[in-house]
Coordinates of C-alpha atoms in Angstrom, one line a residue:
M21 CA 59.7 87.7 114.5
T22 CA 60.3 84.0 114.6
P23 CA 60.2 82.0 117.9
R24 CA 64.0 81.6 117.7
H25 CA 64.4 85.3 117.3
R26 CA 62.1 85.9 120.3
V27 CA 64.1 83.6 122.4
S28 CA 67.4 85.2 121.4
S29 CA 65.9 88.7 122.1
L30 CA 64.7 87.6 125.5
A31 CA 68.1 86.0 126.2
A32 CA 69.8 89.3 125.4
L33 CA 67.5 91.2 127.6
S34 CA 67.8 88.7 130.4
A35 CA 71.6 88.8 130.2
F36 CA 71.6 92.6 130.3
L37 CA 69.2 92.7 133.3
L38 CA 70.9 90.0 135.2
G39 CA 74.2 91.7 134.7
A40 CA 72.7 95.0 135.8
L41 CA 71.1 93.4 138.8
S42 CA 74.4 91.8 139.9
L43 CA 76.2 95.1 139.6
S44 CA 73.5 97.0 141.3
T45 CA 73.6 94.7 144.3
L46 CA 77.2 95.7 144.7
Q47 CA 76.8 99.4 144.3
A48 CA 74.0 101.8 143.6
G49 CA 74.9 103.8 140.5
S50 CA 73.4 107.1 139.6
L51 CA 73.2 109.6 136.7
A52 CA 73.4 113.3 137.4
G53 CA 73.8 116.4 135.3
H54 CA 72.2 119.4 133.7
V55 CA 69.9 120.2 130.8
I56 CA 71.1 123.4 129.2
N57 CA 70.1 125.9 126.5
S58 CA 72.3 125.1 123.4
A59 CA 72.2 128.8 122.3
N60 CA 73.7 130.4 125.5
G61 CA 74.5 127.5 127.9
A62 CA 71.9 128.7 130.4
P63 CA 70.2 126.0 132.6
I64 CA 66.7 124.9 131.7
P65 CA 64.4 124.4 134.7
G66 CA 61.4 122.1 134.5
A67 CA 62.7 120.0 131.7
K68 CA 61.5 116.4 131.7
F69 CA 62.8 113.3 130.1
R70 CA 62.7 109.5 130.1
M71 CA 65.7 107.1 130.2
C72 CA 65.5 103.4 129.1
A73 CA 67.9 100.6 128.8
Y74 CA 69.4 100.5 125.3
P75 CA 71.8 97.4 125.1
G76 CA 71.4 97.1 121.3
E77 CA 69.0 98.2 118.6
K78 CA 65.9 97.7 120.9
I79 CA 64.8 100.0 123.7
Y80 CA 63.7 98.2 126.9
C81 CA 61.5 100.7 128.7
S82 CA 59.1 98.1 130.3
T83 CA 61.9 96.7 132.4
A84 CA 64.4 99.6 132.9
D85 CA 62.5 102.9 132.9
F86 CA 63.7 106.0 134.7
R87 CA 62.1 109.5 134.6
A88 CA 63.5 112.8 135.8
S89 CA 62.9 116.5 135.7
T90 CA 65.3 119.4 136.3
D91 CA 65.1 121.8 139.3
N92 CA 65.4 125.6 139.2
A93 CA 69.1 125.3 138.4
G94 CA 68.5 122.9 135.5
A95 CA 70.0 120.0 137.4
F96 CA 68.7 116.4 137.7
R97 CA 69.8 113.3 139.5
I98 CA 68.6 109.7 139.1
N99 CA 69.6 107.2 141.8
N100 CA 69.7 103.4 141.8
V101 CA 70.6 103.0 138.1
P102 CA 72.2 99.7 137.1
D103 CA 75.3 99.9 135.0
G104 CA 74.7 99.7 131.3
P105 CA 73.9 101.7 128.1
Y106 CA 70.8 103.9 128.1
L107 CA 68.9 106.2 125.7
I108 CA 67.5 109.5 126.8
F109 CA 64.3 110.4 125.0
E110 CA 60.8 111.9 125.3
N111 CA 62.6 115.2 126.3
S112 CA 60.3 118.1 126.8
A113 CA 60.6 121.7 128.0
E114 CA 58.3 124.5 127.0
G115 CA 59.9 126.5 124.1
F116 CA 62.7 123.9 123.5
L117 CA 63.3 120.9 121.4
V118 CA 65.9 118.1 121.2
V119 CA 67.9 117.8 118.0
N120 CA 69.5 114.4 118.8
S121 CA 68.5 112.1 121.7
P122 CA 71.7 111.5 123.7
T123 CA 72.9 108.1 124.8
V124 CA 74.9 107.4 128.0
A125 CA 76.8 104.5 129.4
V126 CA 76.2 104.5 133.2
S127 CA 79.0 103.1 135.3
G128 CA 78.7 103.8 139.0
D129 CA 78.1 107.5 139.7
S130 CA 78.0 109.0 136.2
T131 CA 77.3 112.5 134.8
L132 CA 75.8 113.9 131.7
D133 CA 75.0 117.4 130.5
F134 CA 72.8 117.5 127.4
P135 CA 71.5 120.5 125.4
M136 CA 68.0 121.5 124.2
T137 CA 67.5 124.0 121.4
P138 CA 65.2 126.9 121.7
F139 CA 62.4 127.2 119.1
A140 CA 62.5 130.2 116.8
S141 CA 59.6 131.9 115.0
L142 CA 59.0 133.2 111.5
R143 CA 56.2 135.4 110.1
G144 CA 55.2 137.0 106.8
R145 CA 52.5 138.0 104.4
V146 CA 51.0 136.6 101.1
F147 CA 49.6 138.8 98.3
D148 CA 47.7 137.9 95.2
P149 CA 49.1 138.6 91.7
D150 CA 47.5 142.1 91.9
G151 CA 49.2 143.0 95.2
N152 CA 46.2 142.5 97.4
P153 CA 46.3 140.5 100.7
A154 CA 45.6 136.9 100.0
P155 CA 43.6 135.2 102.9
G156 CA 43.1 131.5 103.2
V157 CA 46.4 130.5 101.5
S158 CA 48.3 127.5 102.8
V159 CA 51.9 128.4 103.8
R160 CA 54.6 125.8 104.6
L161 CA 58.2 125.6 105.6
L162 CA 59.9 122.9 103.7
P163 CA 61.3 120.3 104.0
F164 CA 61.0 119.6 107.8
G165 CA 59.2 122.7 109.2
P166 CA 56.2 122.7 111.5
A167 CA 52.7 121.9 110.2
A168 CA 51.3 124.2 107.5
T169 CA 49.5 127.3 108.5
T170 CA 46.9 129.5 106.7
T171 CA 47.0 133.2 106.1
D172 CA 44.4 135.3 108.0
S173 CA 42.1 138.0 106.5
N174 CA 45.1 140.3 106.1
G175 CA 47.2 137.7 104.3
E176 CA 49.5 137.3 107.4
F177 CA 51.0 134.1 108.8
M178 CA 53.3 133.0 111.6
F179 CA 55.2 129.9 112.6
K180 CA 56.0 129.8 116.3
T181 CA 57.8 126.5 116.7
V182 CA 60.6 126.4 114.1
Q183 CA 63.9 124.5 114.6
P184 CA 66.6 127.2 114.3
G185 CA 69.7 126.9 112.1
N186 CA 68.1 125.1 109.2
F187 CA 67.7 126.2 105.6
F188 CA 64.0 126.4 104.8
T189 CA 62.0 127.0 101.6
L190 CA 58.9 129.0 102.2
S191 CA 55.9 128.2 99.9
A192 CA 52.4 129.5 99.5
A193 CA 49.7 127.5 97.7
P194 CA 46.2 128.4 96.5
K195 CA 43.3 126.2 97.5
P196 CA 42.3 123.3 95.1
Q197 CA 39.5 124.5 92.9
P198 CA 36.2 122.8 92.6
S199 CA 36.0 120.0 90.1
G200 CA 34.4 120.8 86.7
G201 CA 34.5 123.7 84.3
A202 CA 37.1 124.1 81.5
V203 CA 39.7 126.9 81.6
K204 CA 40.6 127.5 78.0
D205 CA 43.9 129.2 78.4
G206 CA 45.0 127.1 81.3
T207 CA 46.6 130.0 83.1
R208 CA 46.1 129.7 86.9
I209 CA 47.6 130.9 90.2
V210 CA 50.2 128.3 91.2
T211 CA 52.3 127.4 94.2
T212 CA 54.8 130.2 94.7
Y213 CA 58.0 130.2 96.7
Y214 CA 59.8 133.0 98.5
P215 CA 60.4 135.6 97.4
S216 CA 58.1 135.2 94.3
V217 CA 59.2 132.3 92.1
I218 CA 57.3 129.3 90.8
D219 CA 60.3 126.9 90.5
S220 CA 61.2 125.6 93.9
A221 CA 64.8 125.1 92.7
Q222 CA 65.0 128.9 92.4
A223 CA 63.6 129.7 95.8
Q224 CA 65.6 131.7 98.2
K225 CA 66.6 129.7 101.3
I226 CA 65.8 131.1 104.7
T227 CA 68.0 130.5 107.8
V228 CA 65.9 130.7 110.9
A229 CA 67.3 132.2 114.1
G230 CA 65.3 133.8 116.8
I231 CA 62.4 136.0 115.6
D232 CA 63.0 136.6 111.9
A233 CA 61.9 139.6 109.8
V234 CA 58.7 139.5 107.7
Y235 CA 58.9 137.3 104.6
D236 CA 56.5 138.4 101.9
I237 CA 55.3 136.2 99.0
R238 CA 53.4 137.5 95.9
L239 CA 51.5 134.7 94.2
R240 CA 52.3 134.1 90.5
T241 CA 50.3 132.7 87.6
A242 CA 51.5 130.2 85.0
P243 CA 50.1 127.6 82.5
A244 CA 48.8 124.9 84.8
R245 CA 46.3 122.2 85.4
A246 CA 44.7 120.8 88.6
I247 CA 45.3 117.1 89.3
R248 CA 42.9 114.8 91.0
G249 CA 43.1 111.1 91.8
A250 CA 42.7 108.3 94.4
V251 CA 45.0 106.2 96.5
I252 CA 44.2 102.5 96.8
G253 CA 45.5 100.6 99.9
V254 CA 47.2 97.2 99.9
D255 CA 43.8 95.7 100.8
G256 CA 42.3 97.1 97.6
K257 CA 40.2 99.7 99.5
P258 CA 40.5 103.5 99.4
A259 CA 43.4 104.6 101.6
T260 CA 42.4 107.4 103.9
T261 CA 44.8 110.0 105.5
A262 CA 47.6 109.1 103.0
T263 CA 50.1 111.9 102.3
V264 CA 50.5 112.6 98.6
V265 CA 53.4 114.7 97.2
I266 CA 54.2 115.8 93.6
E267 CA 57.8 116.3 92.7
H268 CA 60.2 116.2 89.8
A269 CA 62.0 112.9 89.7
E270 CA 65.4 114.4 89.0
R271 CA 68.7 112.6 89.6
S272 CA 70.8 114.6 92.0
P273 CA 73.5 113.7 94.6
V274 CA 73.0 112.9 98.3
S275 CA 75.6 113.8 100.9
L276 CA 77.0 111.3 103.3
V277 CA 79.9 112.5 105.4
R278 CA 81.2 110.5 108.4
G279 CA 80.7 112.5 111.6
I280 CA 77.9 114.7 110.5
P281 CA 74.2 114.1 109.5
S282 CA 73.5 113.2 105.9
S283 CA 71.7 115.7 103.7
L284 CA 69.5 115.3 100.7
P285 CA 69.1 117.6 97.7
Q286 CA 66.1 120.0 97.7
A287 CA 63.3 118.4 95.8
V288 CA 61.6 120.4 93.0
T289 CA 58.0 120.4 94.1
A290 CA 54.9 121.3 92.0
A291 CA 52.6 121.9 95.0
Q292 CA 52.4 121.4 98.7
P293 CA 51.6 117.9 100.0
V294 CA 47.9 117.0 100.4
E295 CA 46.1 114.3 102.4
T296 CA 43.5 111.9 101.0
A297 CA 39.9 112.2 102.0
N298 CA 37.7 109.4 103.5
D299 CA 37.1 108.0 100.0
G300 CA 40.8 107.9 99.3
T301 CA 40.7 110.8 96.8
F302 CA 43.1 113.7 96.6
A303 CA 43.3 117.0 94.7
F304 CA 46.2 119.3 94.0
P305 CA 45.9 123.0 93.2
P306 CA 47.0 124.0 89.6
V307 CA 50.3 122.4 88.8
M308 CA 52.7 123.8 86.2
E309 CA 53.5 122.0 82.9
G310 CA 56.1 119.3 83.1
E311 CA 56.8 115.7 84.0
W312 CA 55.9 114.9 87.6
N313 CA 56.0 112.0 90.0
V314 CA 53.0 111.7 92.3
R315 CA 53.8 109.6 95.4
A316 CA 51.6 108.5 98.3
T317 CA 52.7 107.2 101.7
I318 CA 50.8 106.1 104.7
L319 CA 51.8 105.0 108.2
R320 CA 50.3 101.9 109.7
F321 CA 50.8 100.5 113.2
A322 CA 53.1 97.5 113.3
E323 CA 54.9 95.6 116.0
R324 CA 58.3 96.9 115.1
L325 CA 60.9 99.1 116.7
H326 CA 59.1 102.3 115.9
G327 CA 55.6 100.9 116.1
N328 CA 55.0 102.0 112.5
E329 CA 55.6 100.8 108.9
I330 CA 55.3 102.8 105.7
Q331 CA 53.2 101.8 102.8
S332 CA 53.8 103.7 99.6
G333 CA 53.2 103.9 95.8
S334 CA 53.6 106.3 92.9
A335 CA 52.4 107.3 89.5
K336 CA 54.0 109.5 86.8
V337 CA 51.9 112.4 85.4
S338 CA 52.6 114.6 82.4
V339 CA 51.0 118.0 82.7
S340 CA 50.3 120.2 79.7
A341 CA 48.1 123.3 79.8
R342 CA 47.3 123.1 76.1
G343 CA 44.2 121.5 74.5
A344 CA 40.5 121.8 74.4
D345 CA 39.8 121.0 78.1
T346 CA 42.7 122.2 80.2
S347 CA 40.9 122.4 83.5
E348 CA 42.0 119.2 85.2
I349 CA 43.8 115.9 85.0
R350 CA 41.5 113.3 86.6
N351 CA 41.6 109.7 87.7
V352 CA 45.3 109.5 88.7
E353 CA 45.4 106.1 90.5
I354 CA 48.2 105.2 93.1
R355 CA 48.3 101.7 94.5
L356 CA 50.2 101.3 97.8
A357 CA 52.7 98.4 98.2
Q358 CA 53.6 96.6 101.4
P359 CA 57.0 97.4 102.9
F360 CA 59.7 94.7 103.0
D361 CA 63.0 93.9 104.7
L362 CA 66.5 94.5 103.4
S363 CA 68.7 91.9 105.2
V364 CA 72.2 93.3 105.9
T365 CA 75.3 91.2 106.9
A366 CA 78.9 92.2 107.2
D367 CA 82.2 90.5 106.3
W368 CA 85.0 91.9 108.6
G369 CA 87.8 90.2 106.8
D370 CA 90.8 88.5 108.5
A371 CA 90.9 91.1 111.4
P372 CA 90.1 89.8 114.9
H373 CA 86.3 89.9 115.4
T374 CA 85.3 93.0 117.2
D375 CA 81.7 93.9 117.9
P376 CA 80.9 97.3 116.3
P377 CA 79.6 100.1 118.5
T378 CA 76.1 99.8 119.9
P379 CA 73.9 100.8 118.2
F380 CA 75.5 100.5 114.8
S381 CA 73.9 100.1 111.4
L382 CA 75.9 97.9 109.1
A383 CA 75.0 100.1 106.2
S384 CA 73.5 103.5 105.6
V385 CA 70.4 103.0 103.4
I386 CA 69.0 106.5 102.7
P387 CA 65.7 106.9 100.9
L388 CA 65.6 109.4 98.1
D389 CA 61.8 109.3 97.6
P390 CA 59.5 111.1 100.1
Q391 CA 59.0 109.0 103.2
A392 CA 58.3 109.6 106.9
D393 CA 61.7 108.4 108.2
P394 CA 64.6 110.1 106.4
E395 CA 67.2 107.6 107.5
P396 CA 65.6 104.2 108.4
S397 CA 69.0 102.5 108.6
R398 CA 69.7 104.3 111.8
H399 CA 67.1 102.1 113.5
P400 CA 67.6 98.6 112.2
T401 CA 66.2 95.6 113.9
R402 CA 68.8 92.9 114.9
E403 CA 68.7 89.8 117.0
P404 CA 72.0 88.5 118.4
G405 CA 73.9 86.5 115.7
Q406 CA 71.4 87.5 113.0
P407 CA 71.5 89.9 110.1
Q408 CA 70.2 93.4 110.6
Q409 CA 66.8 93.8 109.1
I410 CA 66.0 97.3 107.7
H411 CA 62.4 97.9 107.0
L412 CA 61.8 99.7 103.7
S413 CA 59.2 100.8 101.2
P414 CA 59.6 100.4 97.4
G415 CA 61.7 103.2 96.0
R416 CA 65.2 104.6 95.4
Y417 CA 67.9 104.3 98.0
F418 CA 71.5 105.5 98.4
I419 CA 73.9 102.8 99.9
G420 CA 76.7 104.1 102.1
E421 CA 79.0 102.9 104.9
G422 CA 77.5 101.9 108.3
R423 CA 77.1 104.5 111.0
T424 CA 76.3 104.8 114.7
I425 CA 73.3 106.9 115.9
G426 CA 75.8 109.7 116.4
F427 CA 77.1 109.4 112.7
G428 CA 80.3 107.7 113.7
A429 CA 81.9 104.5 112.2
A430 CA 83.1 101.1 113.4
P431 CA 86.6 101.8 115.0
G432 CA 89.4 100.1 113.1
F433 CA 87.4 99.5 109.9
Y434 CA 86.3 101.1 106.7
A435 CA 83.7 100.1 104.2
A436 CA 85.3 98.6 101.0
A437 CA 82.2 97.3 99.2
A438 CA 78.4 96.7 99.4
L439 CA 77.3 93.7 97.5
L440 CA 73.7 93.6 96.3
D441 CA 73.1 90.4 94.3
G442 CA 76.8 90.2 93.7
R443 CA 77.1 93.8 92.4
D444 CA 79.1 96.4 94.3
V445 CA 76.7 99.3 95.0
L446 CA 78.6 101.2 97.7
G447 CA 78.2 104.9 97.1
Q448 CA 75.4 104.3 94.5
V449 CA 71.7 104.8 94.2
V450 CA 69.6 101.6 93.7
E451 CA 66.0 100.8 93.1
L452 CA 64.5 98.4 95.7
S453 CA 61.1 96.9 95.3
G454 CA 61.1 93.8 97.4
P455 CA 63.0 91.7 99.9
A456 CA 66.8 91.7 99.2
S457 CA 70.1 90.9 100.8
L458 CA 73.1 93.3 101.2
K459 CA 76.6 92.2 102.2
M460 CA 78.9 94.9 103.5
I461 CA 82.6 94.3 103.1
Y462 CA 84.7 95.9 105.8
K463 CA 88.5 96.1 105.9
S464 CA 91.0 97.0 108.6
G465 CA 94.3 98.8 108.1
G466 CA 92.9 101.9 106.4
G467 CA 94.9 105.1 106.0
S468 CA 94.8 108.1 108.3
F469 CA 95.0 111.9 108.0
H470 CA 96.2 114.4 110.5
G471 CA 97.5 117.9 110.8
M472 CA 97.0 121.4 112.2
V473 CA 94.6 124.2 111.3
E474 CA 96.1 127.6 111.6
K475 CA 94.0 129.7 114.1
G476 CA 91.5 126.9 114.1
P477 CA 90.6 125.7 117.6
N478 CA 87.4 123.7 117.6
S479 CA 87.1 124.1 113.8
M480 CA 85.9 121.3 111.5
V481 CA 88.0 119.5 109.0
L482 CA 86.4 117.7 106.1
L483 CA 88.1 115.2 103.8
M484 CA 85.9 114.9 100.7
A485 CA 86.0 112.3 97.9
D486 CA 85.6 113.4 94.4
P487 CA 81.8 113.8 93.8
S488 CA 79.8 111.4 91.6
L489 CA 76.4 111.6 90.0
D490 CA 74.9 109.8 93.0
A491 CA 76.7 111.2 96.0
V492 CA 79.1 113.6 97.8
T493 CA 80.9 111.5 100.4
G494 CA 83.7 112.2 102.9
F495 CA 84.9 112.2 106.5
S496 CA 85.0 114.8 109.2
A497 CA 86.8 115.6 112.5
R498 CA 86.7 118.3 115.0
C499 CA 89.9 120.1 115.9
D500 CA 91.0 120.3 119.5
S501 CA 91.8 123.5 121.4
S502 CA 95.2 123.8 119.7
G503 CA 93.8 123.3 116.2
A504 CA 95.1 119.7 115.8
F505 CA 92.9 117.0 114.0
S506 CA 93.1 113.3 113.2
L507 CA 91.0 111.2 110.9
P508 CA 91.5 107.4 111.2
D509 CA 90.2 104.4 109.2
L510 CA 90.1 105.9 105.8
P511 CA 89.7 104.0 102.5
P512 CA 92.6 104.5 100.1
G513 CA 92.0 107.2 97.4
S514 CA 92.4 110.8 96.4
Y515 CA 90.6 113.5 98.4
T516 CA 90.3 117.2 99.0
A517 CA 90.6 118.6 102.5
V518 CA 89.1 121.8 103.8
A519 CA 88.8 123.4 107.2
L520 CA 85.8 125.4 108.3
A521 CA 85.5 127.7 111.3
A522 CA 83.7 126.6 114.5
G523 CA 80.0 127.3 114.1
S524 CA 80.0 127.2 110.3
R525 CA 76.9 125.6 108.8
I526 CA 78.1 122.5 107.0
D527 CA 76.1 121.2 104.1
P528 CA 78.3 119.7 101.3
L529 CA 75.4 120.1 98.8
T530 CA 75.4 123.9 99.0
P531 CA 77.2 126.1 96.4
A532 CA 79.0 127.9 99.2
F533 CA 80.6 124.7 100.4
T534 CA 81.5 123.6 96.9
A535 CA 83.1 127.0 96.2
A536 CA 85.1 126.9 99.5
L537 CA 86.3 123.3 98.7
A538 CA 87.5 124.4 95.2
R539 CA 89.1 127.6 96.3
D540 CA 90.7 126.7 99.7
G541 CA 90.9 122.9 99.7
K542 CA 94.1 120.9 99.5
R543 CA 94.5 117.6 97.7
V544 CA 95.4 114.6 99.9
K545 CA 96.3 111.0 98.9
I546 CA 95.4 108.3 101.3
E547 CA 97.2 105.0 101.2
T548 CA 96.5 101.8 103.0
G549 CA 98.2 101.6 106.4
T550 CA 99.9 105.0 106.1
A551 CA 99.4 108.4 107.6
A552 CA 99.1 111.5 105.5
Q553 CA 99.8 114.9 107.1
V554 CA 98.7 118.3 105.8
D555 CA 98.3 121.6 107.6
L556 CA 95.3 123.7 106.7
R557 CA 94.0 127.3 106.9
L558 CA 90.4 128.2 107.5
A559 CA 88.4 128.4 104.4
L560 CA 86.2 131.4 103.6
M561 CA 82.5 130.6 103.5
Q562 CA 80.6 133.2 101.4

């Protein structure tokens, strides 16, 4: 951060605190509410959280820090809170987690009820190819499950802290074999996915809810070779505790729908992630034949918003289980690269200048290579009057419209283009390897879409653009209690609209959604400055 940026940051904080102080001297504001169980609405006693001033993209906990815990009725109250925006985080309650950290604008005596989601559990067994219990096998829930667990002497495993409602892939991997010794036929036990397949794309997805039934995996064999190598840090020394993954580098679309979280295609993995040893080396268990991308990432402390930055690197490996010595592929070397900044600015056209919502990322920059932060553009750094700086590692990224932390948009505007070196990359995947500048073009006067959903109170309406090779994009709105919906600020074009019942799992990348869109969707044409009206019926999700 330059001295000028430091001064502007301090000025912003000072203005916020002075404004809050002047208001607090006139009246003592407060925040009261409840923490509730998202599954049944029951109050959660003993929940604790922290609330800090959040006037922009930075969190000011050192100067405006409030802590609270709920009583036996799940209620809390914080007194003497100056007016202003706040972020609630560090939420904790035994047996619960927070899916999204809520924000709140305190003005006088304010209220907020926010949910926490109860953890679920999942258990199962792993058997060897002969049907015997397989102890010591590493089992994982992908892509964002809890830490890996190991089967016991009976081949049994259990995950106790699983976020419910997600689609998971369950995998079991044998231990890496000692180095040395040729295996002439190259047939080995390989990573196997539930129920018993060796291609992760064919794995059966698991929806976790409460305590699930037993999930059994029988390990499979296939022509394969072990892979060993080393990761070299940016300082030229062995990189310890780096996470190494091995995946197919396939081109498949990403989902970005305004109003709901983005989703990424399920990666085709050859084995479970591993961690480098003290000498920077890593070893994968036997990997099936094919062309694979081996990628290493490591978190280093940095004085940034998150306190971390990601260093990464990759290497391509061709695995063949044929030849005289088919035991191993050795000496794969991955060199980590320093992260860099993507500078993002916005052109709001001839419309009167209106500050976008806070916080608001001018562009969605979604990484398609394995990284620790699935959506870094939700946390850009920004000084007043300066471009947003999004900290990235070298790799492939999808570029989409800007969003708030709650997946909303800038009211009154739609994204018309995203210029990278003069080329429009909006809705496309780009390769970024070093510092770059992105200029977002926003326009006002977009079209709108409204109507009614028959028997659809609180249902969800999605307006989807025609898919491309890179992305499935669209817009969403929740119906009110009468089934009415409205979608403003839409770019002109042809779309397909579909309505889904309240509580439906919405992932535009799933075959079920694609089928519902094709079967029950209605075509809609959006034109600049005009309103389109279409009434819908609830689609059938199979």
